[in-house]
PDB file of C-alpha atoms in Angstrom:
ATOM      1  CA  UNK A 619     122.616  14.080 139.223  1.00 89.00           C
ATOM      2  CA  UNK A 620     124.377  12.444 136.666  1.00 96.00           C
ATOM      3  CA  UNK A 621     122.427  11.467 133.236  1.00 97.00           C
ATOM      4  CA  UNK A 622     123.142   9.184 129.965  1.00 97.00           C
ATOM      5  CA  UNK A 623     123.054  10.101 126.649  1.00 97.00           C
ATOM      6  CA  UNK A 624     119.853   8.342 126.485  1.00 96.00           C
ATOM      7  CA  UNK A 625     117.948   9.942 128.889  1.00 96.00           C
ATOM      8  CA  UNK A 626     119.031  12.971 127.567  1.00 95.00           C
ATOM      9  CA  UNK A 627     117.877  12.198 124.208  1.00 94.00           C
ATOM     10  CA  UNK A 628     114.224  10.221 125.415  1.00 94.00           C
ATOM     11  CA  UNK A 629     113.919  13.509 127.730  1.00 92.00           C
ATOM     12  CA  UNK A 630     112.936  14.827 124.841  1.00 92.00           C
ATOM     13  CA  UNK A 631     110.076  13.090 123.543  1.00 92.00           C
ATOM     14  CA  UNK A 632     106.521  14.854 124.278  1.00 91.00           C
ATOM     15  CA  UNK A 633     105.209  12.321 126.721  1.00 88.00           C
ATOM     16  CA  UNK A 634     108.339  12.729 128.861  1.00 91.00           C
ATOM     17  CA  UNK A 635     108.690  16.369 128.304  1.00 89.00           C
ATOM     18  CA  UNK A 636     106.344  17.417 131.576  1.00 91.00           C
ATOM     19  CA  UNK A 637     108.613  14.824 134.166  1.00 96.00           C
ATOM     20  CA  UNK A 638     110.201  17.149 136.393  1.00 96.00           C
ATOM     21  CA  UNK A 639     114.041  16.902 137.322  1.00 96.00           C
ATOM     22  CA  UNK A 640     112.374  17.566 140.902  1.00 97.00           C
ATOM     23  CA  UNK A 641     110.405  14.974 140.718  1.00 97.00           C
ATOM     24  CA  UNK A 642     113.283  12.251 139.600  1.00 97.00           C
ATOM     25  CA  UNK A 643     115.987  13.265 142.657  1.00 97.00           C
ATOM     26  CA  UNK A 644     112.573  12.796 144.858  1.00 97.00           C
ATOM     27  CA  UNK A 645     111.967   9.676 143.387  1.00 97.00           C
ATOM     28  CA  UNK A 646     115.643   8.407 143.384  1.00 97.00           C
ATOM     29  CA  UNK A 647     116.064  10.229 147.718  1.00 97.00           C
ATOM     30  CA  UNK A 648     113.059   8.576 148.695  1.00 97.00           C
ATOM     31  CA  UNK A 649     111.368   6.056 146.655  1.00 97.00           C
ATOM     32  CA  UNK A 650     107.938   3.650 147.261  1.00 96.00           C
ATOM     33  CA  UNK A 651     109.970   0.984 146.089  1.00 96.00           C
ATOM     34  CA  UNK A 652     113.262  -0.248 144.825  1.00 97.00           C
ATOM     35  CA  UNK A 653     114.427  -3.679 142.715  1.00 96.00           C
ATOM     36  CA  UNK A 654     117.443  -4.490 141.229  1.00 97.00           C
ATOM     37  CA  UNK A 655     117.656  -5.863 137.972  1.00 96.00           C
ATOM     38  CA  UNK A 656     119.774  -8.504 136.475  1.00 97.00           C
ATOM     39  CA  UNK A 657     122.099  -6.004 134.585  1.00 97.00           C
ATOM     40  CA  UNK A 658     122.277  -4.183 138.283  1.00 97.00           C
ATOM     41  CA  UNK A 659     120.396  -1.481 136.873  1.00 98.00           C
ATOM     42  CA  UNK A 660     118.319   0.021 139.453  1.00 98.00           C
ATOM     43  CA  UNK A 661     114.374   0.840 139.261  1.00 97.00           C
ATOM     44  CA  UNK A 662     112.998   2.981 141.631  1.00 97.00           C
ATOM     45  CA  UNK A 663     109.491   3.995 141.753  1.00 97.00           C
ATOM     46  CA  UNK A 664     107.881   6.601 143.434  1.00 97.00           C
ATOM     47  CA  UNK A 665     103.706   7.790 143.289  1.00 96.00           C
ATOM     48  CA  UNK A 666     103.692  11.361 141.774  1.00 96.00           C
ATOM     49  CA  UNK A 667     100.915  12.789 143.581  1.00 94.00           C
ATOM     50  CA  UNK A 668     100.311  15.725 141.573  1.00 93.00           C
ATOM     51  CA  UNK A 669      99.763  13.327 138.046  1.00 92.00           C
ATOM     52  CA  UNK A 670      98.183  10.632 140.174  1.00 92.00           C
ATOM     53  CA  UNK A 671     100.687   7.865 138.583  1.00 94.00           C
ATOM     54  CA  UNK A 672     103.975   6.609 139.457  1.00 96.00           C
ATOM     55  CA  UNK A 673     107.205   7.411 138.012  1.00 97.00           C
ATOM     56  CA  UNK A 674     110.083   4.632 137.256  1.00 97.00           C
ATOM     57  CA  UNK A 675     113.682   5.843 137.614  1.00 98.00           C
ATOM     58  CA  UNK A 676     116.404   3.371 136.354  1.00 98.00           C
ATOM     59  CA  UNK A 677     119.788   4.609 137.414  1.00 98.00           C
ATOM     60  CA  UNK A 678     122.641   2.852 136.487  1.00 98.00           C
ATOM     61  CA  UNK A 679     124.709   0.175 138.847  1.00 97.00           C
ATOM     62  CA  UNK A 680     126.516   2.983 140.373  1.00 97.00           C
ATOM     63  CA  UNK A 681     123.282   3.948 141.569  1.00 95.00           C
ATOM     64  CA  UNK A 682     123.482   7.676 140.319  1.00 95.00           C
ATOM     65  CA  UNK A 683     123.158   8.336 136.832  1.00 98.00           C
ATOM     66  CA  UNK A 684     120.124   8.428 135.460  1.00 98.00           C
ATOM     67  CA  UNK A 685     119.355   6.349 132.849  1.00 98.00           C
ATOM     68  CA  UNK A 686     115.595   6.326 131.850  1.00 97.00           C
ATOM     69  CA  UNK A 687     112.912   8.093 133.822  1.00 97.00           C
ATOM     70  CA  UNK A 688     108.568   7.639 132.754  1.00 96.00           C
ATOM     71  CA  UNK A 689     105.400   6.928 134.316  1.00 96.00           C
ATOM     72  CA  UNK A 690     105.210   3.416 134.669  1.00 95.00           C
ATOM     73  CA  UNK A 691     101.299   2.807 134.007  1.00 91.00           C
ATOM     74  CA  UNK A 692     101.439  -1.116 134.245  1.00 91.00           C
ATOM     75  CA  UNK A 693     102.911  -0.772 138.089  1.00 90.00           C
ATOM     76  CA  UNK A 694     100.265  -0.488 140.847  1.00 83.00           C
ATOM     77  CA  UNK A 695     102.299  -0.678 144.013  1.00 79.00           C
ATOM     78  CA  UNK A 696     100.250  -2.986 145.637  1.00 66.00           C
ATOM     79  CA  UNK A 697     102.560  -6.207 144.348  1.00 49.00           C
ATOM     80  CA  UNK A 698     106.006  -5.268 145.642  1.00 45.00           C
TER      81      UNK A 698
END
């Protein structure tokens, strides 16, 4: 996996701190859903079983650098 400088840097931060890398390539191999934005970003959301919430991915157009990666808590699943 390939990552931006600002993941790297928001990686940091304490609520983002306990994301596993694990759980990211799962959630970018096999994810619950997909959408592509207008900027071709790409979001990719996956449920995270273990923390009971689901985790956004946004890779990049080339559709393999990461770009931002956090538990989405407004997204239920049901609406895509």
């Amino acid at each position: 996996m390939k990552f931006t400088q600002y993941f790297l840097y928001t990686k940091q931060r304490s609520d983002r701190a306990k994301i596993k890398m694990e759980w990211i390539e799962k959630t970018i191999k096999d994810p619950d859903y997909t959408e592509v934005q207008s900027d071709k970003r790409i979001r990719k959301w996956k449920k995270i079983k273990e923390e009971g919430k689901f985790l956004r991915v946004i890779l990049l157009p080339d559709g393999k650098t990461v770009h931002n990666a956090f538990f989405d808590r407004s997204f239920k699943g049901e609406e895509k």
